CSV table of C-alpha atoms in Angstrom, one decimal:
chain,number,residue,atom,x,y,z
A,1,MET,CA,-15.8,6.6,19.3
A,2,SER,CA,-17.0,10.5,19.0
A,3,MET,CA,-17.9,11.2,15.1
A,4,ALA,CA,-18.5,15.0,15.5
A,5,ASN,CA,-17.7,16.8,12.8
A,6,THR,CA,-17.5,15.8,8.7
A,7,VAL,CA,-17.8,12.7,8.0
A,8,ARG,CA,-16.9,10.5,5.3
A,9,PRO,CA,-15.2,7.2,4.5
A,10,PRO,CA,-11.8,7.5,1.9
A,11,PRO,CA,-12.6,6.4,-1.8
A,12,CYS,CA,-13.2,2.8,-1.9
A,13,ARG,CA,-12.9,0.8,-5.5
A,14,ALA,CA,-13.4,-2.2,-3.8
A,15,CYS,CA,-16.5,-0.7,-1.8
A,16,ARG,CA,-17.8,0.7,-4.6
A,17,THR,CA,-17.6,-2.3,-6.5
A,18,PHE,CA,-19.5,-4.9,-3.9
A,19,ARG,CA,-21.9,-2.5,-1.9
A,20,ASN,CA,-24.8,-3.8,-4.7
A,21,VAL,CA,-24.0,-7.3,-5.3
A,22,THR,CA,-26.3,-9.6,-4.4
A,23,ALA,CA,-25.2,-13.0,-2.1
A,24,PRO,CA,-25.4,-16.2,-3.1
A,25,SER,CA,-28.1,-18.5,-2.0
A,26,ARG,CA,-24.9,-21.3,-1.6
A,27,SER,CA,-20.7,-21.1,-1.9
A,28,ASP,CA,-18.6,-23.8,-1.3
A,29,VAL,CA,-16.9,-21.6,1.2
A,30,VAL,CA,-18.6,-18.3,3.7
A,31,VAL,CA,-15.9,-15.8,5.0
A,32,VAL,CA,-17.9,-14.1,7.9
A,33,GLY,CA,-15.8,-11.0,8.6
A,34,ALA,CA,-14.0,-8.6,6.2
A,35,GLY,CA,-11.7,-7.8,8.2
A,36,LEU,CA,-7.8,-8.7,8.0
A,37,ALA,CA,-7.6,-12.3,8.5
A,38,GLY,CA,-11.1,-12.6,6.2
A,39,LEU,CA,-9.2,-10.6,3.8
A,40,ALA,CA,-6.1,-12.9,3.4
A,41,THR,CA,-8.5,-15.7,4.0
A,42,ALA,CA,-10.3,-15.4,1.0
A,43,LYS,CA,-7.3,-14.1,-1.1
A,44,ALA,CA,-5.9,-17.6,-0.7
A,45,LEU,CA,-8.7,-19.0,-1.2
A,46,THR,CA,-10.2,-17.5,-3.8
A,47,GLU,CA,-5.9,-17.8,-5.7
A,48,ALA,CA,-6.5,-21.8,-5.1
A,49,GLY,CA,-9.7,-21.8,-7.5
A,50,ILE,CA,-12.5,-21.9,-4.5
A,51,GLU,CA,-16.3,-20.5,-4.1
A,52,THR,CA,-15.9,-18.4,-1.9
A,53,THR,CA,-17.7,-15.2,-0.7
A,54,VAL,CA,-16.9,-12.9,2.5
A,55,VAL,CA,-20.1,-10.9,3.8
A,56,GLU,CA,-19.4,-7.8,6.0
A,57,ALA,CA,-21.8,-5.9,8.6
A,58,ALA,CA,-20.0,-2.8,7.8
A,59,ASP,CA,-20.2,-0.1,4.6
A,60,ALA,CA,-16.7,-1.2,4.4
A,61,PRO,CA,-14.1,-4.1,4.9
A,62,GLY,CA,-11.2,-3.6,7.4
A,63,GLY,CA,-12.2,-4.7,10.6
A,64,ARG,CA,-10.7,-2.6,13.0
A,65,VAL,CA,-8.6,-1.1,10.3
A,66,ARG,CA,-11.2,1.8,9.2
A,67,THR,CA,-9.6,5.5,8.4
A,68,ASP,CA,-11.9,8.5,7.8
A,69,LEU,CA,-11.9,11.8,6.0
A,70,VAL,CA,-13.5,14.4,8.8
A,71,ASP,CA,-12.9,17.9,7.8
A,72,GLY,CA,-10.4,17.2,5.3
A,73,PHE,CA,-8.3,15.2,7.6
A,74,ARG,CA,-7.7,11.3,7.4
A,75,LEU,CA,-8.3,9.4,11.3
A,76,ASP,CA,-8.2,5.8,11.3
A,77,ARG,CA,-9.6,4.9,14.2
A,78,GLY,CA,-7.5,4.7,16.6
A,79,PHE,CA,-3.1,5.0,15.6
A,80,GLN,CA,-1.7,2.4,14.3
A,81,LEU,CA,0.4,1.2,12.4
A,82,LEU,CA,1.9,-0.8,10.2
A,83,ASN,CA,5.9,-2.0,10.3
A,84,PRO,CA,6.6,-3.8,6.8
A,85,SER,CA,9.1,-5.7,8.5
A,86,TYR,CA,6.9,-8.2,8.9
A,87,SER,CA,7.3,-11.5,6.2
A,88,GLU,CA,3.7,-12.4,5.8
A,89,ALA,CA,2.6,-7.9,5.0
A,90,GLN,CA,5.2,-8.6,2.4
A,91,ARG,CA,3.9,-11.6,0.7
A,92,VAL,CA,0.3,-10.8,0.2
A,93,LEU,CA,-0.3,-7.0,0.4
A,94,ASP,CA,2.1,-4.9,-2.6
A,95,LEU,CA,3.8,-2.6,-0.4
A,96,GLU,CA,5.1,0.7,-2.9
A,97,ALA,CA,1.6,0.9,-3.8
A,98,LEU,CA,1.1,1.4,-0.4
A,99,ASP,CA,3.2,4.6,-0.7
A,100,LEU,CA,4.3,4.4,2.9
A,101,ARG,CA,5.5,6.8,4.8
A,102,PRO,CA,7.6,5.9,7.5
A,103,PHE,CA,7.9,7.1,11.1
A,104,GLN,CA,12.1,8.0,11.6
A,105,ALA,CA,13.4,4.9,13.8
A,106,GLY,CA,13.9,5.5,17.4
A,107,VAL,CA,12.1,7.4,20.5
A,108,VAL,CA,12.1,11.1,21.5
A,109,VAL,CA,11.7,10.6,25.5
A,110,ALA,CA,11.1,14.0,27.7
A,111,MET,CA,12.1,14.3,31.0
A,112,GLY,CA,12.1,16.7,33.2
A,113,GLY,CA,11.6,19.2,30.8
A,114,LYS,CA,14.6,18.4,28.3
A,115,ARG,CA,13.6,15.7,25.4
A,116,HIS,CA,15.5,13.4,24.4
A,117,THR,CA,15.8,11.1,21.2
A,118,LEU,CA,16.9,7.6,20.7
A,119,GLY,CA,17.2,5.2,17.9
A,120,ASP,CA,19.0,3.0,15.6
A,121,PRO,CA,22.4,5.8,14.9
A,122,LEU,CA,22.4,4.0,11.6
A,123,ARG,CA,18.8,4.6,10.3
A,124,LEU,CA,18.9,7.7,12.5
A,125,PRO,CA,22.7,9.2,13.4
A,126,SER,CA,20.9,12.3,14.7
A,127,SER,CA,20.0,10.1,17.8
A,128,LEU,CA,24.1,9.2,18.3
A,129,PRO,CA,24.4,12.3,20.8
A,130,GLY,CA,21.2,10.9,23.2
A,131,ASP,CA,22.3,7.6,23.0
A,132,LEU,CA,25.1,8.2,24.6
A,133,THR,CA,24.2,11.3,26.6
A,134,ALA,CA,20.8,10.3,27.6
A,135,PRO,CA,20.4,10.3,31.4
A,136,ILE,CA,18.2,7.1,30.6
A,137,ALA,CA,20.6,5.1,33.1
A,138,SER,CA,23.5,3.9,33.4
A,139,LEU,CA,26.9,2.7,31.8
A,140,LYS,CA,26.5,-1.0,32.9
A,141,GLU,CA,22.3,-0.9,32.6
A,142,ARG,CA,23.5,0.7,28.8
A,143,LEU,CA,25.2,-2.2,27.5
A,144,ALA,CA,23.2,-4.7,28.7
A,145,LEU,CA,20.6,-3.5,27.4
A,146,VAL,CA,21.9,-4.1,24.2
A,147,ALA,CA,23.3,-7.2,25.5
A,148,TRP,CA,19.4,-8.1,24.9
A,149,ALA,CA,18.6,-5.9,21.6
A,150,LEU,CA,21.0,-7.2,19.7
A,151,PRO,CA,20.0,-10.4,20.0
A,152,VAL,CA,16.6,-10.2,19.9
A,153,GLY,CA,17.0,-7.6,17.1
A,154,TYR,CA,19.0,-10.2,14.8
A,155,GLY,CA,19.3,-13.1,16.3
A,156,PRO,CA,17.4,-16.2,14.8
A,157,SER,CA,13.5,-16.3,16.2
A,158,SER,CA,14.1,-19.5,17.3
A,159,ARG,CA,16.0,-17.7,20.2
A,160,ILE,CA,12.9,-16.5,21.1
A,161,LYS,CA,9.9,-18.5,19.8
A,162,HIS,CA,11.6,-21.3,22.3
A,163,ALA,CA,13.3,-19.4,25.1
A,164,THR,CA,12.3,-19.8,28.3
A,165,ASP,CA,8.7,-17.5,29.2
A,166,ARG,CA,7.7,-15.2,31.5
A,167,THR,CA,6.6,-11.9,31.4
A,168,LEU,CA,8.6,-9.3,29.2
A,169,ALA,CA,8.0,-7.0,33.4
A,170,ASP,CA,10.7,-10.2,34.5
A,171,GLU,CA,12.8,-11.1,31.5
A,172,LEU,CA,13.8,-6.9,32.3
A,173,GLU,CA,14.1,-7.3,35.6
A,174,ARG,CA,16.2,-10.2,35.1
A,175,ARG,CA,19.2,-7.9,32.5
A,176,GLY,CA,19.2,-5.9,35.7
A,177,LEU,CA,17.5,-2.5,33.2
A,178,ARG,CA,15.2,-1.8,36.2
A,179,THR,CA,16.1,2.2,35.3
A,180,VAL,CA,16.4,1.9,31.2
A,181,THR,CA,12.6,0.3,32.0
A,182,ASP,CA,10.7,2.5,34.3
A,183,ARG,CA,12.6,5.1,31.6
A,184,VAL,CA,12.0,4.4,27.6
A,185,LEU,CA,10.8,0.9,27.9
A,186,ARG,CA,8.2,0.9,30.0
A,187,PRO,CA,6.7,4.2,28.4
A,188,PHE,CA,7.0,2.8,24.3
A,189,LEU,CA,6.0,-0.5,24.6
A,190,ALA,CA,2.8,0.3,26.8
A,191,GLY,CA,1.4,1.7,23.2
A,192,VAL,CA,2.2,-1.3,22.1
A,193,LEU,CA,1.3,-3.6,24.3
A,194,ALA,CA,-1.6,-1.2,25.8
A,195,GLU,CA,-0.9,-2.1,29.3
A,196,ARG,CA,2.5,-0.8,31.5
A,197,GLU,CA,2.9,-3.0,33.2
A,198,LEU,CA,4.4,-5.0,30.2
A,199,SER,CA,2.7,-8.7,31.7
A,200,THR,CA,3.0,-10.1,28.8
A,201,SER,CA,3.9,-12.9,27.4
A,202,ARG,CA,8.4,-12.3,26.9
A,203,ARG,CA,8.7,-13.7,23.5
A,204,LEU,CA,5.7,-11.7,22.0
A,205,GLY,CA,7.2,-8.4,23.6
A,206,GLU,CA,10.5,-9.5,21.9
A,207,LEU,CA,9.2,-10.4,19.2
A,208,PHE,CA,7.5,-7.0,18.6
A,209,LEU,CA,11.2,-5.7,19.7
A,210,ARG,CA,12.7,-7.7,16.7
A,211,ALA,CA,9.6,-6.0,13.6
A,212,PHE,CA,11.3,-2.7,15.0
A,213,LEU,CA,14.5,-3.1,14.7
A,214,ARG,CA,14.4,-4.1,11.0
A,215,GLY,CA,11.4,-2.3,10.2
A,216,THR,CA,10.3,0.4,10.8
A,217,PRO,CA,6.5,1.9,11.5
A,218,SER,CA,4.6,2.8,8.4
A,219,LEU,CA,1.9,4.7,6.7
A,220,PRO,CA,0.0,4.4,4.1
A,221,ALA,CA,-0.4,7.3,2.4
A,222,ALA,CA,-4.0,7.0,2.4
A,223,GLY,CA,-5.0,5.9,5.7
A,224,MET,CA,-4.6,2.6,7.3
A,225,GLN,CA,-7.7,1.4,5.6
A,226,ALA,CA,-5.5,1.4,1.8
A,227,MET,CA,-4.8,-2.5,3.5
A,228,PRO,CA,-8.0,-3.9,3.6
A,229,ASP,CA,-9.3,-2.0,-0.2
A,230,GLN,CA,-6.3,-3.5,-1.0
A,231,LEU,CA,-6.8,-6.7,-0.2
A,232,ALA,CA,-10.4,-6.5,-1.0
A,233,ALA,CA,-9.6,-5.4,-4.3
A,234,ALA,CA,-7.7,-8.2,-5.7
A,235,LEU,CA,-10.6,-10.4,-5.1
A,236,PRO,CA,-13.1,-11.2,-8.0
A,237,ALA,CA,-16.3,-10.0,-8.7
A,238,GLY,CA,-19.2,-10.8,-6.7
A,239,THR,CA,-16.6,-12.2,-3.7
A,240,LEU,CA,-17.9,-9.5,-0.8
A,241,HIS,CA,-21.0,-8.0,0.4
A,242,LEU,CA,-20.9,-5.7,2.4
A,243,ASN,CA,-23.5,-4.2,4.7
A,244,THR,CA,-24.5,-8.0,5.2
A,245,ARG,CA,-25.6,-8.8,8.9
A,246,VAL,CA,-25.0,-12.6,9.9
A,247,THR,CA,-27.0,-13.4,12.3
A,248,ASP,CA,-26.6,-16.9,12.8
A,249,VAL,CA,-23.6,-19.7,11.7
A,250,ARG,CA,-23.3,-23.3,11.2
A,251,PRO,CA,-21.3,-26.0,9.5
A,252,ASP,CA,-23.3,-25.8,6.3
A,253,ARG,CA,-25.0,-22.4,6.5
A,254,VAL,CA,-24.8,-18.8,7.2
A,255,ASP,CA,-27.9,-17.1,7.9
A,256,THR,CA,-27.8,-13.0,6.8
A,257,ALA,CA,-30.1,-10.4,7.0
A,258,GLN,CA,-30.4,-10.8,3.4
A,259,GLY,CA,-30.9,-14.3,3.9
A,260,PRO,CA,-29.1,-17.9,4.2
A,261,ILE,CA,-26.1,-19.0,2.4
A,262,SER,CA,-25.2,-22.3,2.6
A,263,ALA,CA,-21.6,-24.1,2.1
A,264,LYS,CA,-19.5,-26.8,2.6
A,265,ALA,CA,-17.1,-24.4,5.9
A,266,VAL,CA,-17.3,-21.4,6.8
A,267,VAL,CA,-14.5,-18.9,8.3
A,268,VAL,CA,-15.5,-16.9,11.3
A,269,ALA,CA,-13.3,-14.3,11.3
A,270,THR,CA,-14.8,-11.5,12.6
A,271,ASP,CA,-12.8,-9.9,16.4
A,272,ALA,CA,-13.2,-12.3,19.6
A,273,ALA,CA,-16.3,-11.1,21.2
A,274,THR,CA,-18.7,-11.2,18.6
A,275,ALA,CA,-16.7,-14.8,17.7
A,276,ARG,CA,-18.4,-16.6,21.0
A,277,THR,CA,-22.1,-15.6,20.6
A,278,TRP,CA,-21.6,-18.2,17.8
A,279,LEU,CA,-18.9,-20.4,19.0
A,280,HIS,CA,-19.1,-20.4,22.4
A,281,LEU,CA,-15.6,-20.1,22.6
A,282,PRO,CA,-13.1,-20.4,25.6
A,283,ALA,CA,-13.1,-15.8,26.7
A,284,ARG,CA,-10.4,-13.4,26.3
A,285,PRO,CA,-9.6,-10.9,27.5
A,286,THR,CA,-8.8,-7.9,25.3
A,287,LYS,CA,-7.2,-4.4,26.1
A,288,ALA,CA,-8.3,-1.1,25.5
A,289,LEU,CA,-6.4,1.9,24.0
A,290,THR,CA,-8.9,5.6,23.0
A,291,THR,CA,-6.5,8.2,20.8
A,292,PHE,CA,-7.8,11.7,20.9
A,293,TRP,CA,-6.8,13.6,17.3
A,294,PHE,CA,-6.0,17.1,17.2
A,295,ARG,CA,-5.6,19.7,14.7
A,296,ALA,CA,-2.8,22.1,15.4
A,297,ASP,CA,-1.9,25.1,13.0
A,298,GLU,CA,1.6,25.0,14.0
A,299,ALA,CA,2.9,21.4,14.3
A,300,PRO,CA,4.5,20.7,17.9
A,301,THR,CA,7.6,19.5,16.3
A,302,ASP,CA,8.7,19.2,13.2
A,303,SER,CA,10.6,15.4,13.0
A,304,ALA,CA,8.5,11.7,11.8
A,305,ILE,CA,9.3,10.3,15.5
A,306,LEU,CA,7.5,9.4,18.3
A,307,HIS,CA,7.2,10.8,21.5
A,308,VAL,CA,6.5,9.6,25.1
A,309,ASP,CA,7.0,11.0,28.4
A,310,GLY,CA,9.3,9.2,30.5
A,311,ASP,CA,8.2,11.0,34.2
A,312,ALA,CA,4.9,8.8,33.0
A,313,ASP,CA,3.5,12.0,34.7
A,314,GLY,CA,0.1,11.4,33.6
A,315,PRO,CA,-2.2,9.1,31.0
A,316,LEU,CA,-0.7,9.7,27.8
A,317,VAL,CA,1.6,5.8,26.1
A,318,ASN,CA,2.3,8.6,23.0
A,319,THR,CA,2.4,11.1,20.4
A,320,GLY,CA,3.0,11.2,17.4
A,321,VAL,CA,2.8,14.4,15.0
A,322,VAL,CA,1.0,11.7,12.0
A,323,SER,CA,1.0,15.1,9.2
A,324,ASN,CA,5.0,15.7,9.7
A,325,VAL,CA,5.4,11.4,9.0
A,326,ALA,CA,2.5,11.3,6.2
A,327,PRO,CA,1.7,14.8,5.1
A,328,THR,CA,-1.6,13.1,2.6
A,329,TYR,CA,-3.5,13.0,6.3
A,330,ALA,CA,-3.5,16.4,6.9
A,331,SER,CA,-4.6,19.1,4.5
A,332,ASP,CA,-5.1,21.9,6.3
A,333,GLY,CA,-2.6,22.6,9.7
A,334,HIS,CA,-1.0,20.0,10.8
A,335,LEU,CA,-2.4,16.5,12.6
A,336,VAL,CA,-1.7,15.4,16.0
A,337,ALA,CA,-2.1,11.5,17.5
A,338,ALA,CA,-2.2,11.3,21.2
A,339,THR,CA,-3.3,8.0,22.5
A,340,VAL,CA,-3.3,6.0,26.0
A,341,LEU,CA,-5.0,3.3,28.5
A,342,GLY,CA,-8.5,2.2,28.5
A,343,THR,CA,-11.4,4.0,27.2
A,344,ASP,CA,-11.6,7.4,29.3
A,345,ALA,CA,-12.7,9.5,26.0
A,346,THR,CA,-13.0,12.6,28.9
A,347,LEU,CA,-8.7,13.2,29.1
A,348,GLU,CA,-9.0,15.2,26.8
A,349,ARG,CA,-7.6,18.5,28.5
A,350,ALA,CA,-5.5,16.0,30.5
A,351,VAL,CA,-3.5,14.1,27.4
A,352,ARG,CA,-3.3,18.4,26.0
A,353,ASP,CA,-0.8,19.2,29.6
A,354,GLN,CA,0.9,16.3,28.7
A,355,CYS,CA,0.9,16.7,25.1
A,356,ALA,CA,2.1,20.6,26.8
A,357,ARG,CA,5.1,19.5,28.7
A,358,VAL,CA,6.8,16.3,26.2
A,359,TYR,CA,6.9,19.0,23.1
A,360,GLY,CA,7.7,21.4,24.9
A,361,SER,CA,4.9,24.0,23.5
A,362,PRO,CA,1.6,25.2,24.2
A,363,THR,CA,-1.9,23.3,23.1
A,364,ASP,CA,-4.9,25.8,24.4
A,365,ARG,CA,-5.1,26.2,20.2
A,366,TRP,CA,-5.2,23.3,19.5
A,367,GLU,CA,-8.8,21.7,17.8
A,368,LEU,CA,-10.1,17.9,18.9
A,369,LEU,CA,-11.1,16.7,15.6
A,370,ARG,CA,-12.2,13.1,17.1
A,371,VAL,CA,-12.1,10.8,20.4
A,372,ASP,CA,-11.8,6.7,19.3
A,373,VAL,CA,-12.1,4.7,22.2
A,374,ILE,CA,-11.4,0.9,21.1
A,375,HIS,CA,-12.7,-1.4,23.3
A,376,ALA,CA,-11.5,-4.4,22.1
A,377,ALA,CA,-7.5,-2.6,20.5
A,378,LEU,CA,-4.8,-5.7,21.5
A,379,PRO,CA,-6.0,-9.2,22.8
A,380,THR,CA,-4.3,-9.9,25.9
A,381,PHE,CA,-0.7,-12.4,25.5
A,382,PRO,CA,0.3,-14.0,29.3
A,383,PRO,CA,2.5,-16.0,29.1
A,384,GLY,CA,2.4,-19.7,28.0
A,385,THR,CA,0.0,-17.7,25.5
A,386,PRO,CA,0.8,-20.2,22.2
A,387,LEU,CA,2.1,-17.8,18.7
A,388,ARG,CA,1.2,-20.1,16.8
A,389,SER,CA,-2.8,-21.5,17.9
A,390,PRO,CA,-4.2,-23.7,16.0
A,391,ASN,CA,-7.1,-22.4,13.6
A,392,LEU,CA,-10.0,-23.1,15.4
A,393,VAL,CA,-12.4,-26.5,14.0
A,394,THR,CA,-15.5,-25.7,16.5
A,395,SER,CA,-18.0,-27.9,14.3
A,396,ALA,CA,-18.6,-31.2,14.9
A,397,ASP,CA,-17.6,-32.8,11.8
A,398,GLY,CA,-14.9,-30.1,11.6
A,399,ARG,CA,-16.0,-27.4,9.5
A,400,ILE,CA,-16.3,-24.1,10.9
A,401,VAL,CA,-13.0,-22.2,11.4
A,402,VAL,CA,-11.6,-19.3,12.8
A,403,ALA,CA,-9.1,-17.4,11.8
A,404,GLY,CA,-8.3,-13.3,13.5
A,405,ASP,CA,-5.6,-12.2,15.9
A,406,HIS,CA,-7.1,-13.6,18.5
A,407,ILE,CA,-6.1,-16.8,18.0
A,408,ASP,CA,-2.0,-15.7,17.4
A,409,THR,CA,0.0,-12.6,18.1
A,410,PRO,CA,-1.8,-9.5,18.3
A,411,SER,CA,-0.6,-7.7,15.5
A,412,ILE,CA,-1.4,-7.2,12.2
A,413,GLN,CA,1.1,-10.2,10.7
A,414,GLY,CA,-1.5,-12.5,13.0
A,415,ALA,CA,-4.4,-11.5,11.4
A,416,LEU,CA,-3.0,-11.8,8.0
A,417,VAL,CA,-1.0,-15.4,8.4
A,418,SER,CA,-4.1,-16.5,11.1
A,419,GLY,CA,-5.8,-16.3,7.5
A,420,LYS,CA,-2.8,-17.8,5.6
A,421,ARG,CA,-3.3,-20.7,7.5
A,422,ALA,CA,-7.7,-20.5,7.6
A,423,ALA,CA,-7.6,-21.0,4.4
A,424,ARG,CA,-5.3,-23.9,4.8
A,425,THR,CA,-7.1,-25.8,7.3
A,426,VAL,CA,-10.8,-25.6,4.8
A,427,ARG,CA,-8.6,-26.0,1.9
A,428,SER,CA,-8.2,-29.2,3.6
A,429,ILE,CA,-11.7,-29.9,4.4
A,430,LEU,CA,-12.9,-29.4,1.3
A,431,ALA,CA,-10.8,-32.2,0.2
A,432,ASP,CA,-11.9,-34.7,2.8
A,433,THR,CA,-15.7,-33.8,1.8
C-alpha cells in the first residue's frame, strides 16, 4: 500500500480511551484481533457479563476496515461499502449514528463511447429510459434477467440457500443471460466478488444480489472506520488494547510482546493467513483488489453512482466519485475511487485512460493521492462452500475458537455474524468449565 502525502488517522474516541491501558495478565476470554469479527465477539461477550480482553497489533481497531486522512481527504483502505440491509449490521450497529450516505440504486455502464444508467426504477426513476433502451441484451434476455433477479431479490432467502450450487457463471449461462452478463453483470460483479470469471458459488452471488436489491450500499459520513470505532467505543473501559502484538496462541494463554495473558478461552479473530500461522488451519485462498484514489478539481460526473466499463477495455472493475456520495470525504476538490483486480500498483496510466473513456471526461490533471493494494480483500468462495461453517474449535480441549469472514460469507455481514457465533460458542465453553 502506497502511503504518500500527509497521512494521519481520523479522530477515534475508542483509540484515545484504550491506547495507553496496560493489558491484564489474565482474563476469562482473550480475543485476538480488533477487526469487525473480533469486536462483534467482544461486544456480545461483554454484554453477557463475561470478562473479555481484546488485543490488536495495529494502532486503531478495524482490521481491513480502516480510514485515513490524507491531505484533507478521507481514504478508506481500499474501496469499501456498507449495505444497510445486512441484518447483523442492523442488529449490532447504530446505523443512524453512522450518518450513512447512499450510492444511487443503479450502475452506469459505459459502452461504445456512450453511458447508460441502469437501476431500480422505483428507487432511481431516472434509470427507466436506460433500463428499457440500453443496448445490453435482447428483449428475451431482459425478461430472463427479470425472471432471475426478482425471486432472488424478493423471494425467500431459503430458496437461495438450498438451491443446487454451481458457479455463478454457469447459473447465468443456464438462464440464457450471456449478453447481459458480459455487458453488465460481469463488469458490475467483478468488483463485488473480486474476480471476472464469476467462478464464485451462485448461492453467494445471489445473496449479494439480494442485498443490493433490498438495500443501497452506503458510506458512513466519517469513513468506513466509523463502524469499528463505534463497536470499540461500546466496549467497557480496559477491554481493548492496541499496539499489542501477539506472538503465540494456546488454549489457556495468549503470549504478547508485552507479556502473557492467561484465559479460559481464546478467540482468534484475525485474517485467515495470520490465524493459520498459530493454528495450522487449512489454507483458504484469497483474492486481491487495488484501489487508486484521485483528487480532481472538477468531478467527471455529478451523479452518486458506480460506473463500470461494459466494453471491458482495461483493468478497471469500477469507479465512482466518492465525494458526490459523501461530501465529507473531500475537503477540497473531488475524490474519485478506481478499483482493479489483483495487486499491480503500476496501472495508474491504464486506469486514468479507462476512467477517461468511462466518464467521457479527461483525467490527466487528476492528482493521485494513494494506491491501496489489498492482498487479502476477499476469501474465495467456490461452489459447495457452506454458507454457515461452524466456528472452528481447534484445540484438543476445545478452547480456541476462530472467527472471521473467512469461515463465513466474505462480507461485513459474514464478519459480524461470525463474531456473534463465536461468542455463543465461547459461552458454551465457559458453561462447561
